[in-house]
Amino acid sequence: MTRQEILGWLREEDPGRLDELWTRSDAVRREHVGDAVHLRGLVEISNHCVRRCAYCGLRQPNQSLARYRMTAEEVMACAREAETRGYGTVVLQSGEDPGLNRFWVADLVAQIKRTTKLAVTLSLGERAKGDLWAWREAGADRYLARFETSDKDLYEAIHPSQGSRWPSRIPLLEALRSMGYEVGSGTMVGIPGQTYGSVADDVLIFKELDLDMIGIGPYIPHWATPLGSGTMRPRVDRSEQVPNSELMVYKVIALARVVRPDANIPSTTALATINPAAGRELGLRRGANVVMPNLTPLKYRKMYEIYPNKTCMTETGQQCDMCLRTRIAGIGREVGTGPGSRRKVS
Ligand code: SAH
């Protein structure tokens, strides 16, 4: 697909024409990754963060948030729950938290790999190469780090580098790949200042980076952040601003599927947050093949507030599991078994 075609779809409003895109992305999904929907148990292990991302509620200056860090025993209990529920993967996610020390995380990963059959995905931010190596050696299989937007100026404005070791996330993703991780990235859709042209570039980058996993969700304003409160207003022509609408997220998911036919693409929690009734299903019907039931203990879950009104805040792991299985069966799909790694076709 050319950049021009991608732009055409991003601007398309006609429901009949858009049905063609949905039909195409769903067919590509079925042909390349099948009808199985893989479940990845998500554990939000710490909400401490040293960064000042202008969009994220976990940002270090947000003092209205009580901070927590789970113990290794608590994380292990969640991993065992993931296995008991038949999930193939546990995803450990956090703010960028130096308190999650290299050796502690490595021991935790090793223990999960030793005592379960789970694939382990990490999403712990921009850590030092030595940390990433140690975790890979301990057995971690995958790493997620969204590049958020391909617009360099916008990215630098909303994700200040603070002298970070990684000037942007692209070199980080390349390093992860060279270490043998399966690599996941992705974007938010509808960030203030995000243009149609830059989102078309995002889609081309999904292809170029040959991503194993692609996570796409709507940008949701958080009142305790500069972008969400309106104190930061990136300037952009109104006709160029991409809306953070549900429809726009489906378009980007569908285009991601078309350009990366064999990637694992989740129907994200952020999407379910803006349409709790049907967002999960529509994501799965327009290109996605993964969902991530939340296993974070309830007492911590409301503190992992990257954006407000996150869905599934009060459901136990069991309720999340039941709800998602019902939704998957409701659209005639089946729950995947095994780790659900990417099976490369190209
Ligand atoms: N610290 C890790 C994990 C961050 S949370 C990291 O930086 O990679 C995972 C994702 O949540 C982020 O990559 C971002 O795309 C998304 N996110 C953060 N704030 C958000 C917001 N206000 N609206 C929607 N998604 C958001």
mmCIF file of C-alpha atoms and ligand atoms in Angstrom:
data_model
loop_
_atom_site.group_PDB
_atom_site.id
_atom_site.type_symbol
_atom_site.label_atom_id
_atom_site.label_comp_id
_atom_site.label_asym_id
_atom_site.label_seq_id
_atom_site.Cartn_x
_atom_site.Cartn_y
_atom_site.Cartn_z
ATOM 1 C CA MET A 1 0.000 0.000 0.000
ATOM 2 C CA THR A 2 1.370 3.414 -0.896
ATOM 3 C CA ARG A 3 1.480 6.425 1.421
ATOM 4 C CA GLN A 4 -1.146 8.038 -0.806
ATOM 5 C CA GLU A 5 -3.502 5.069 -0.424
ATOM 6 C CA ILE A 6 -2.967 5.016 3.336
ATOM 7 C CA LEU A 7 -3.772 8.744 3.493
ATOM 8 C CA GLY A 8 -6.867 8.115 1.404
ATOM 9 C CA TRP A 9 -8.147 5.559 3.913
ATOM 10 C CA LEU A 10 -7.335 7.786 6.893
ATOM 11 C CA ARG A 11 -9.461 10.550 5.288
ATOM 12 C CA GLU A 12 -12.241 8.215 4.119
ATOM 13 C CA GLU A 13 -15.626 8.946 5.685
ATOM 14 C CA ASP A 14 -17.965 6.908 3.518
ATOM 15 C CA PRO A 15 -19.222 3.884 5.521
ATOM 16 C CA GLY A 16 -19.664 1.794 2.376
ATOM 17 C CA ARG A 17 -16.073 2.372 1.276
ATOM 18 C CA LEU A 18 -14.827 1.763 4.811
ATOM 19 C CA ASP A 19 -16.621 -1.591 4.787
ATOM 20 C CA GLU A 20 -14.206 -2.539 2.014
ATOM 21 C CA LEU A 21 -11.269 -1.757 4.299
ATOM 22 C CA TRP A 22 -12.758 -3.781 7.177
ATOM 23 C CA THR A 23 -13.468 -6.712 4.868
ATOM 24 C CA ARG A 24 -9.935 -6.600 3.534
ATOM 25 C CA SER A 25 -8.195 -6.345 6.922
ATOM 26 C CA ASP A 26 -10.367 -9.125 8.361
ATOM 27 C CA ALA A 27 -9.569 -11.380 5.398
ATOM 28 C CA VAL A 28 -5.818 -10.681 5.731
ATOM 29 C CA ARG A 29 -6.072 -11.442 9.450
ATOM 30 C CA ARG A 30 -7.875 -14.729 8.843
ATOM 31 C CA GLU A 31 -5.468 -15.825 6.132
ATOM 32 C CA HIS A 32 -2.258 -15.024 8.031
ATOM 33 C CA VAL A 33 -2.995 -15.508 11.739
ATOM 34 C CA GLY A 34 -6.256 -17.442 11.673
ATOM 35 C CA ASP A 35 -9.297 -17.289 13.933
ATOM 36 C CA ALA A 36 -7.469 -17.835 17.219
ATOM 37 C CA VAL A 37 -7.496 -14.894 19.606
ATOM 38 C CA HIS A 38 -4.500 -15.068 21.935
ATOM 39 C CA LEU A 39 -4.922 -13.976 25.530
ATOM 40 C CA ARG A 40 -1.998 -12.227 27.214
ATOM 41 C CA GLY A 41 -2.326 -11.768 30.976
ATOM 42 C CA LEU A 42 -1.346 -8.183 31.831
ATOM 43 C CA VAL A 43 0.308 -7.409 35.180
ATOM 44 C CA GLU A 44 1.033 -3.756 35.927
ATOM 45 C CA ILE A 45 3.941 -4.322 38.293
ATOM 46 C CA SER A 46 4.827 -0.718 39.242
ATOM 47 C CA ASN A 47 3.433 2.764 38.628
ATOM 48 C CA HIS A 48 6.605 4.577 39.699
ATOM 49 C CA CYS A 49 8.034 6.598 36.820
ATOM 50 C CA VAL A 50 10.965 8.955 36.365
ATOM 51 C CA ARG A 51 9.732 10.361 33.040
ATOM 52 C CA ARG A 52 7.630 13.425 32.275
ATOM 53 C CA CYS A 53 5.638 12.300 29.265
ATOM 54 C CA ALA A 54 3.071 14.993 28.521
ATOM 55 C CA TYR A 55 0.287 12.460 27.886
ATOM 56 C CA CYS A 56 0.670 9.871 30.647
ATOM 57 C CA GLY A 57 -0.885 9.945 34.103
ATOM 58 C CA LEU A 58 2.042 8.016 35.597
ATOM 59 C CA ARG A 59 4.420 10.921 34.829
ATOM 60 C CA GLN A 60 6.777 11.687 37.682
ATOM 61 C CA PRO A 61 5.373 15.167 38.504
ATOM 62 C CA ASN A 62 1.847 13.814 39.037
ATOM 63 C CA GLN A 63 1.661 13.965 42.799
ATOM 64 C CA SER A 64 -2.003 13.106 42.993
ATOM 65 C CA LEU A 65 -1.158 9.473 42.346
ATOM 66 C CA ALA A 66 -0.257 7.041 45.145
ATOM 67 C CA ARG A 67 2.672 4.935 43.964
ATOM 68 C CA TYR A 68 3.104 1.159 44.332
ATOM 69 C CA ARG A 69 5.565 -1.527 43.352
ATOM 70 C CA MET A 70 4.436 -5.161 43.487
ATOM 71 C CA THR A 71 6.499 -7.758 45.333
ATOM 72 C CA ALA A 72 8.006 -10.702 43.477
ATOM 73 C CA GLU A 73 5.575 -12.994 45.321
ATOM 74 C CA GLU A 74 2.616 -10.936 44.151
ATOM 75 C CA VAL A 75 3.816 -11.006 40.540
ATOM 76 C CA MET A 76 4.409 -14.762 40.735
ATOM 77 C CA ALA A 77 0.853 -15.269 41.999
ATOM 78 C CA CYS A 78 -0.422 -13.377 38.924
ATOM 79 C CA ALA A 79 1.782 -15.449 36.613
ATOM 80 C CA ARG A 80 0.401 -18.653 38.126
ATOM 81 C CA GLU A 81 -3.102 -17.282 37.641
ATOM 82 C CA ALA A 82 -2.308 -16.591 33.964
ATOM 83 C CA GLU A 83 -1.224 -20.175 33.509
ATOM 84 C CA THR A 84 -4.222 -21.571 35.379
ATOM 85 C CA ARG A 85 -6.550 -19.586 33.139
ATOM 86 C CA GLY A 86 -4.886 -21.073 30.067
ATOM 87 C CA TYR A 87 -3.060 -17.954 28.844
ATOM 88 C CA GLY A 88 0.151 -18.486 26.918
ATOM 89 C CA THR A 89 1.811 -15.226 27.890
ATOM 90 C CA VAL A 90 2.244 -12.926 30.839
ATOM 91 C CA VAL A 91 3.011 -9.264 30.136
ATOM 92 C CA LEU A 92 4.836 -7.315 32.863
ATOM 93 C CA GLN A 93 4.334 -3.578 32.397
ATOM 94 C CA SER A 94 5.338 -0.536 34.465
ATOM 95 C CA GLY A 95 6.336 3.102 34.417
ATOM 96 C CA GLU A 96 10.028 3.701 33.842
ATOM 97 C CA ASP A 97 11.083 2.673 37.325
ATOM 98 C CA PRO A 98 14.764 2.348 38.273
ATOM 99 C CA GLY A 99 13.469 0.774 41.501
ATOM 100 C CA LEU A 100 12.815 -2.297 39.359
ATOM 101 C CA ASN A 101 16.422 -3.257 39.491
ATOM 102 C CA ARG A 102 18.164 -5.351 36.857
ATOM 103 C CA PHE A 103 18.757 -8.357 39.102
ATOM 104 C CA TRP A 104 15.327 -8.308 40.692
ATOM 105 C CA VAL A 105 13.607 -8.337 37.287
ATOM 106 C CA ALA A 106 16.013 -10.983 35.948
ATOM 107 C CA ASP A 107 15.301 -13.252 38.927
ATOM 108 C CA LEU A 108 11.586 -12.736 38.497
ATOM 109 C CA VAL A 109 11.695 -13.567 34.770
ATOM 110 C CA ALA A 110 13.839 -16.640 35.468
ATOM 111 C CA GLN A 111 11.400 -17.815 38.120
ATOM 112 C CA ILE A 112 8.400 -17.433 35.803
ATOM 113 C CA LYS A 113 10.246 -19.320 33.044
ATOM 114 C CA ARG A 114 11.331 -22.055 35.463
ATOM 115 C CA THR A 115 7.968 -22.659 37.058
ATOM 116 C CA THR A 116 5.492 -22.055 34.222
ATOM 117 C CA LYS A 117 5.235 -22.595 30.479
ATOM 118 C CA LEU A 118 4.419 -18.942 29.867
ATOM 119 C CA ALA A 119 6.051 -16.673 27.335
ATOM 120 C CA VAL A 120 7.200 -13.507 29.120
ATOM 121 C CA THR A 121 6.710 -10.066 27.597
ATOM 122 C CA LEU A 122 8.282 -7.023 29.239
ATOM 123 C CA SER A 123 7.160 -3.406 28.836
ATOM 124 C CA LEU A 124 9.283 -1.515 31.330
ATOM 125 C CA GLY A 125 10.314 1.556 29.316
ATOM 126 C CA GLU A 126 13.697 2.701 28.025
ATOM 127 C CA ARG A 127 16.145 0.700 30.089
ATOM 128 C CA ALA A 128 19.924 0.343 29.751
ATOM 129 C CA LYS A 129 21.279 -2.195 27.278
ATOM 130 C CA GLY A 130 22.753 -4.191 30.157
ATOM 131 C CA ASP A 131 19.305 -4.534 31.733
ATOM 132 C CA LEU A 132 17.719 -5.631 28.466
ATOM 133 C CA TRP A 133 20.473 -8.218 27.955
ATOM 134 C CA ALA A 134 20.169 -9.568 31.470
ATOM 135 C CA TRP A 135 16.405 -10.006 31.084
ATOM 136 C CA ARG A 136 16.756 -11.663 27.718
ATOM 137 C CA GLU A 137 19.312 -14.063 29.191
ATOM 138 C CA ALA A 138 16.951 -14.763 32.077
ATOM 139 C CA GLY A 139 14.441 -15.944 29.467
ATOM 140 C CA ALA A 140 12.260 -12.938 28.553
ATOM 141 C CA ASP A 141 10.760 -13.576 25.114
ATOM 142 C CA ARG A 142 9.311 -10.244 24.015
ATOM 143 C CA TYR A 143 9.561 -6.509 24.678
ATOM 144 C CA LEU A 144 6.990 -3.792 24.017
ATOM 145 C CA ALA A 145 7.852 -0.121 23.523
ATOM 146 C CA ARG A 146 5.510 1.981 21.422
ATOM 147 C CA PHE A 147 7.189 4.687 19.368
ATOM 148 C CA GLU A 148 3.928 6.643 19.968
ATOM 149 C CA THR A 149 4.283 8.897 16.886
ATOM 150 C CA SER A 150 6.707 9.088 13.974
ATOM 151 C CA ASP A 151 6.594 12.911 14.089
ATOM 152 C CA LYS A 152 9.999 13.695 15.627
ATOM 153 C CA ASP A 153 9.156 17.205 16.844
ATOM 154 C CA LEU A 154 5.882 16.089 18.381
ATOM 155 C CA TYR A 155 7.541 13.065 20.001
ATOM 156 C CA GLU A 156 10.280 15.187 21.546
ATOM 157 C CA ALA A 157 7.712 17.659 22.842
ATOM 158 C CA ILE A 158 5.488 15.050 24.487
ATOM 159 C CA HIS A 159 8.177 12.530 25.494
ATOM 160 C CA PRO A 160 11.109 14.649 26.717
ATOM 161 C CA SER A 161 14.316 12.655 26.615
ATOM 162 C CA GLN A 162 15.779 13.800 29.979
ATOM 163 C CA GLY A 163 19.222 12.751 28.798
ATOM 164 C CA SER A 164 17.846 9.287 28.163
ATOM 165 C CA ARG A 165 20.153 6.650 26.732
ATOM 166 C CA TRP A 166 17.721 6.236 23.847
ATOM 167 C CA PRO A 167 17.200 9.455 21.836
ATOM 168 C CA SER A 168 14.213 7.850 20.184
ATOM 169 C CA ARG A 169 12.593 4.465 20.418
ATOM 170 C CA ILE A 170 13.611 3.266 16.969
ATOM 171 C CA PRO A 171 17.233 2.459 18.021
ATOM 172 C CA LEU A 172 15.810 0.840 21.160
ATOM 173 C CA LEU A 173 13.610 -1.412 19.016
ATOM 174 C CA GLU A 174 16.567 -2.298 16.816
ATOM 175 C CA ALA A 175 18.684 -3.186 19.848
ATOM 176 C CA LEU A 176 15.897 -5.382 21.217
ATOM 177 C CA ARG A 177 15.638 -7.176 17.905
ATOM 178 C CA SER A 178 19.410 -7.807 17.797
ATOM 179 C CA MET A 179 19.194 -9.339 21.276
ATOM 180 C CA GLY A 180 16.663 -11.850 20.002
ATOM 181 C CA TYR A 181 13.506 -10.416 21.532
ATOM 182 C CA GLU A 182 10.243 -10.495 19.620
ATOM 183 C CA VAL A 183 9.637 -6.786 19.268
ATOM 184 C CA GLY A 184 6.418 -4.875 19.767
ATOM 185 C CA SER A 185 5.709 -1.223 19.214
ATOM 186 C CA GLY A 186 2.821 0.981 18.212
ATOM 187 C CA THR A 187 1.204 4.359 18.547
ATOM 188 C CA MET A 188 -1.503 6.465 20.075
ATOM 189 C CA VAL A 189 -4.043 7.875 17.638
ATOM 190 C CA GLY A 190 -5.317 11.445 17.964
ATOM 191 C CA ILE A 191 -2.523 13.021 20.006
ATOM 192 C CA PRO A 192 -2.946 16.829 19.910
ATOM 193 C CA GLY A 193 -0.608 17.986 17.137
ATOM 194 C CA GLN A 194 -0.654 14.634 15.306
ATOM 195 C CA THR A 195 -1.241 15.066 11.573
ATOM 196 C CA TYR A 196 -2.732 12.734 8.966
ATOM 197 C CA GLY A 197 0.611 12.670 7.171
ATOM 198 C CA SER A 198 2.445 11.533 10.301
ATOM 199 C CA VAL A 199 -0.076 8.739 10.932
ATOM 200 C CA ALA A 200 0.406 7.543 7.344
ATOM 201 C CA ASP A 201 4.137 7.471 8.149
ATOM 202 C CA ASP A 202 3.413 5.527 11.362
ATOM 203 C CA VAL A 203 1.739 2.822 9.267
ATOM 204 C CA LEU A 204 4.678 2.695 6.855
ATOM 205 C CA ILE A 205 7.040 2.349 9.821
ATOM 206 C CA PHE A 206 5.029 -0.630 11.163
ATOM 207 C CA LYS A 207 5.930 -2.313 7.914
ATOM 208 C CA GLU A 208 9.510 -1.108 7.697
ATOM 209 C CA LEU A 209 10.390 -2.206 11.245
ATOM 210 C CA ASP A 210 8.930 -5.638 10.562
ATOM 211 C CA LEU A 211 7.249 -5.496 13.971
ATOM 212 C CA ASP A 212 6.181 -8.728 15.628
ATOM 213 C CA MET A 213 3.510 -6.942 17.661
ATOM 214 C CA ILE A 214 1.681 -3.675 17.003
ATOM 215 C CA GLY A 215 -0.384 -1.959 19.714
ATOM 216 C CA ILE A 216 -2.669 0.890 18.666
ATOM 217 C CA GLY A 217 -5.049 2.829 20.874
ATOM 218 C CA PRO A 218 -6.777 6.184 21.038
ATOM 219 C CA TYR A 219 -5.044 9.021 22.868
ATOM 220 C CA ILE A 220 -7.195 9.720 25.952
ATOM 221 C CA PRO A 221 -6.642 13.056 27.756
ATOM 222 C CA HIS A 222 -5.578 12.823 31.388
ATOM 223 C CA TRP A 223 -6.356 15.959 33.444
ATOM 224 C CA ALA A 224 -3.086 15.719 35.430
ATOM 225 C CA THR A 225 -0.887 16.028 32.334
ATOM 226 C CA PRO A 226 0.150 19.055 30.229
ATOM 227 C CA LEU A 227 -1.499 17.660 27.086
ATOM 228 C CA GLY A 228 -4.677 16.581 28.851
ATOM 229 C CA SER A 229 -5.140 19.826 30.811
ATOM 230 C CA GLY A 230 -4.490 21.940 27.734
ATOM 231 C CA THR A 231 -1.411 23.719 29.138
ATOM 232 C CA MET A 232 0.531 22.194 26.249
ATOM 233 C CA ARG A 233 -1.100 22.788 22.878
ATOM 234 C CA PRO A 234 1.020 21.629 19.946
ATOM 235 C CA ARG A 235 0.108 23.863 17.012
ATOM 236 C CA VAL A 236 -1.312 22.258 13.917
ATOM 237 C CA ASP A 237 -3.669 23.235 11.135
ATOM 238 C CA ARG A 238 -7.154 22.125 12.131
ATOM 239 C CA SER A 239 -7.677 20.225 8.886
ATOM 240 C CA GLU A 240 -4.467 18.280 9.548
ATOM 241 C CA GLN A 241 -5.256 17.205 13.130
ATOM 242 C CA VAL A 242 -6.119 13.505 13.397
ATOM 243 C CA PRO A 243 -9.116 12.982 15.730
ATOM 244 C CA ASN A 244 -8.755 10.613 18.677
ATOM 245 C CA SER A 245 -11.959 8.932 17.548
ATOM 246 C CA GLU A 246 -12.916 5.304 17.735
ATOM 247 C CA LEU A 247 -13.272 5.179 13.945
ATOM 248 C CA MET A 248 -9.761 6.512 13.398
ATOM 249 C CA VAL A 249 -8.338 3.807 15.682
ATOM 250 C CA TYR A 250 -10.081 1.088 13.637
ATOM 251 C CA LYS A 251 -8.631 2.557 10.471
ATOM 252 C CA VAL A 252 -5.094 2.437 11.852
ATOM 253 C CA ILE A 253 -5.577 -1.124 13.179
ATOM 254 C CA ALA A 254 -6.931 -2.255 9.795
ATOM 255 C CA LEU A 255 -4.073 -0.588 7.905
ATOM 256 C CA ALA A 256 -1.518 -2.109 10.298
ATOM 257 C CA ARG A 257 -2.966 -5.551 9.528
ATOM 258 C CA VAL A 258 -2.848 -4.965 5.783
ATOM 259 C CA VAL A 259 0.809 -3.832 5.820
ATOM 260 C CA ARG A 260 1.983 -6.396 8.421
ATOM 261 C CA PRO A 261 -0.205 -9.429 7.722
ATOM 262 C CA ASP A 262 1.433 -11.803 10.219
ATOM 263 C CA ALA A 263 1.897 -9.449 13.196
ATOM 264 C CA ASN A 264 0.166 -9.942 16.514
ATOM 265 C CA ILE A 265 -2.183 -6.991 16.953
ATOM 266 C CA PRO A 266 -4.143 -6.458 20.180
ATOM 267 C CA SER A 267 -7.603 -5.000 20.473
ATOM 268 C CA THR A 268 -6.474 -2.615 23.211
ATOM 269 C CA THR A 269 -7.861 -1.618 26.583
ATOM 270 C CA ALA A 270 -7.839 2.044 25.499
ATOM 271 C CA LEU A 271 -10.125 1.132 22.604
ATOM 272 C CA ALA A 272 -12.440 -0.748 24.978
ATOM 273 C CA THR A 273 -12.379 2.324 27.221
ATOM 274 C CA ILE A 274 -13.864 4.598 24.548
ATOM 275 C CA ASN A 275 -16.407 1.934 23.531
ATOM 276 C CA PRO A 276 -16.929 -0.473 26.451
ATOM 277 C CA ALA A 277 -19.896 -2.142 24.739
ATOM 278 C CA ALA A 278 -18.263 -3.199 21.476
ATOM 279 C CA GLY A 279 -14.721 -1.788 21.114
ATOM 280 C CA ARG A 280 -12.986 -5.093 21.805
ATOM 281 C CA GLU A 281 -15.077 -6.969 19.269
ATOM 282 C CA LEU A 282 -14.835 -4.324 16.561
ATOM 283 C CA GLY A 283 -11.050 -4.213 16.974
ATOM 284 C CA LEU A 284 -10.937 -8.006 16.582
ATOM 285 C CA ARG A 285 -13.177 -7.854 13.519
ATOM 286 C CA ARG A 286 -11.113 -5.178 11.802
ATOM 287 C CA GLY A 287 -7.633 -6.687 12.073
ATOM 288 C CA ALA A 288 -6.739 -7.513 15.680
ATOM 289 C CA ASN A 289 -6.022 -11.052 16.957
ATOM 290 C CA VAL A 290 -4.947 -10.554 20.583
ATOM 291 C CA VAL A 291 -6.540 -9.317 23.805
ATOM 292 C CA MET A 292 -4.890 -8.611 27.125
ATOM 293 C CA PRO A 293 -7.000 -9.525 30.163
ATOM 294 C CA ASN A 294 -5.876 -7.569 33.207
ATOM 295 C CA LEU A 295 -4.470 -9.666 36.072
ATOM 296 C CA THR A 296 -3.186 -6.778 38.192
ATOM 297 C CA PRO A 297 -4.446 -7.165 41.774
ATOM 298 C CA LEU A 298 -7.498 -4.925 42.245
ATOM 299 C CA LYS A 299 -5.888 -2.914 45.038
ATOM 300 C CA TYR A 300 -3.249 -1.664 42.589
ATOM 301 C CA ARG A 301 -5.274 -1.479 39.429
ATOM 302 C CA LYS A 302 -6.853 1.928 40.000
ATOM 303 C CA MET A 303 -3.389 3.349 40.672
ATOM 304 C CA TYR A 304 -2.129 2.374 37.216
ATOM 305 C CA GLU A 305 -3.991 5.296 35.723
ATOM 306 C CA ILE A 306 -2.142 6.096 32.502
ATOM 307 C CA TYR A 307 -5.435 7.658 31.337
ATOM 308 C CA PRO A 308 -8.731 8.166 33.212
ATOM 309 C CA ASN A 309 -11.815 5.953 33.283
ATOM 310 C CA LYS A 310 -9.847 2.938 32.134
ATOM 311 C CA THR A 311 -12.184 0.070 31.567
ATOM 312 C CA CYS A 312 -12.169 -3.152 33.656
ATOM 313 C CA MET A 313 -11.143 -1.342 36.854
ATOM 314 C CA THR A 314 -13.259 -3.372 39.215
ATOM 315 C CA GLU A 315 -13.372 -6.774 37.515
ATOM 316 C CA THR A 316 -11.349 -9.552 39.069
ATOM 317 C CA GLY A 317 -9.035 -11.637 36.886
ATOM 318 C CA GLN A 318 -11.768 -14.217 36.688
ATOM 319 C CA GLN A 319 -14.421 -11.702 35.606
ATOM 320 C CA CYS A 320 -12.084 -10.258 32.934
ATOM 321 C CA ASP A 321 -11.416 -13.764 31.701
ATOM 322 C CA MET A 322 -15.114 -14.685 31.472
ATOM 323 C CA CYS A 323 -16.044 -11.415 29.810
ATOM 324 C CA LEU A 324 -13.360 -11.696 27.128
ATOM 325 C CA ARG A 325 -14.095 -15.357 26.392
ATOM 326 C CA THR A 326 -17.780 -14.530 25.940
ATOM 327 C CA ARG A 327 -16.917 -11.665 23.596
ATOM 328 C CA ILE A 328 -14.547 -13.845 21.539
ATOM 329 C CA ALA A 329 -17.121 -16.626 21.216
ATOM 330 C CA GLY A 330 -19.785 -14.029 20.377
ATOM 331 C CA ILE A 331 -17.978 -13.055 17.175
ATOM 332 C CA GLY A 332 -17.373 -16.661 16.141
ATOM 333 C CA ARG A 333 -13.692 -16.773 17.036
ATOM 334 C CA GLU A 334 -11.812 -19.174 19.299
ATOM 335 C CA VAL A 335 -9.354 -18.679 22.162
ATOM 336 C CA GLY A 336 -5.767 -19.429 21.095
ATOM 337 C CA THR A 337 -3.600 -21.956 22.892
ATOM 338 C CA GLY A 338 0.164 -21.908 23.467
ATOM 339 C CA PRO A 339 2.404 -18.833 23.527
ATOM 340 C CA GLY A 340 1.024 -17.384 20.283
ATOM 341 C CA SER A 341 4.368 -16.143 18.984
ATOM 342 C CA ARG A 342 4.494 -14.527 15.590
ATOM 343 C CA ARG A 343 4.802 -17.068 12.804
ATOM 344 C CA LYS A 344 6.705 -15.204 10.162
ATOM 345 C CA VAL A 345 5.522 -15.583 6.612
ATOM 346 C CA SER A 346 7.837 -13.053 5.018
HETATM 347 N N1 SAH B 1 6.560 2.926 30.592
HETATM 348 C C1 SAH B 1 6.277 2.032 29.493
HETATM 349 C C2 SAH B 1 4.826 1.572 29.477
HETATM 350 C C3 SAH B 1 3.894 2.739 29.263
HETATM 351 S S1 SAH B 1 2.159 2.448 29.368
HETATM 352 C C4 SAH B 1 6.634 2.716 28.208
HETATM 353 O O1 SAH B 1 6.788 3.938 28.201
HETATM 354 O O2 SAH B 1 6.767 2.032 27.205
HETATM 355 C C5 SAH B 1 1.843 1.785 27.766
HETATM 356 C C6 SAH B 1 1.269 2.714 26.732
HETATM 357 O O3 SAH B 1 0.144 3.420 27.202
HETATM 358 C C7 SAH B 1 2.166 3.830 26.251
HETATM 359 O O4 SAH B 1 3.147 3.360 25.375
HETATM 360 C C8 SAH B 1 1.172 4.771 25.582
HETATM 361 O O5 SAH B 1 1.046 4.487 24.186
HETATM 362 C C9 SAH B 1 -0.131 4.446 26.293
HETATM 363 N N2 SAH B 1 -0.645 5.653 26.967
HETATM 364 C C10 SAH B 1 -0.028 6.401 27.891
HETATM 365 N N3 SAH B 1 -0.785 7.493 28.187
HETATM 366 C C11 SAH B 1 -1.893 7.413 27.428
HETATM 367 C C12 SAH B 1 -3.043 8.248 27.242
HETATM 368 N N4 SAH B 1 -3.200 9.394 27.923
HETATM 369 N N5 SAH B 1 -3.980 7.838 26.365
HETATM 370 C C13 SAH B 1 -3.842 6.692 25.686
HETATM 371 N N6 SAH B 1 -2.784 5.876 25.789
HETATM 372 C C14 SAH B 1 -1.810 6.234 26.650
#
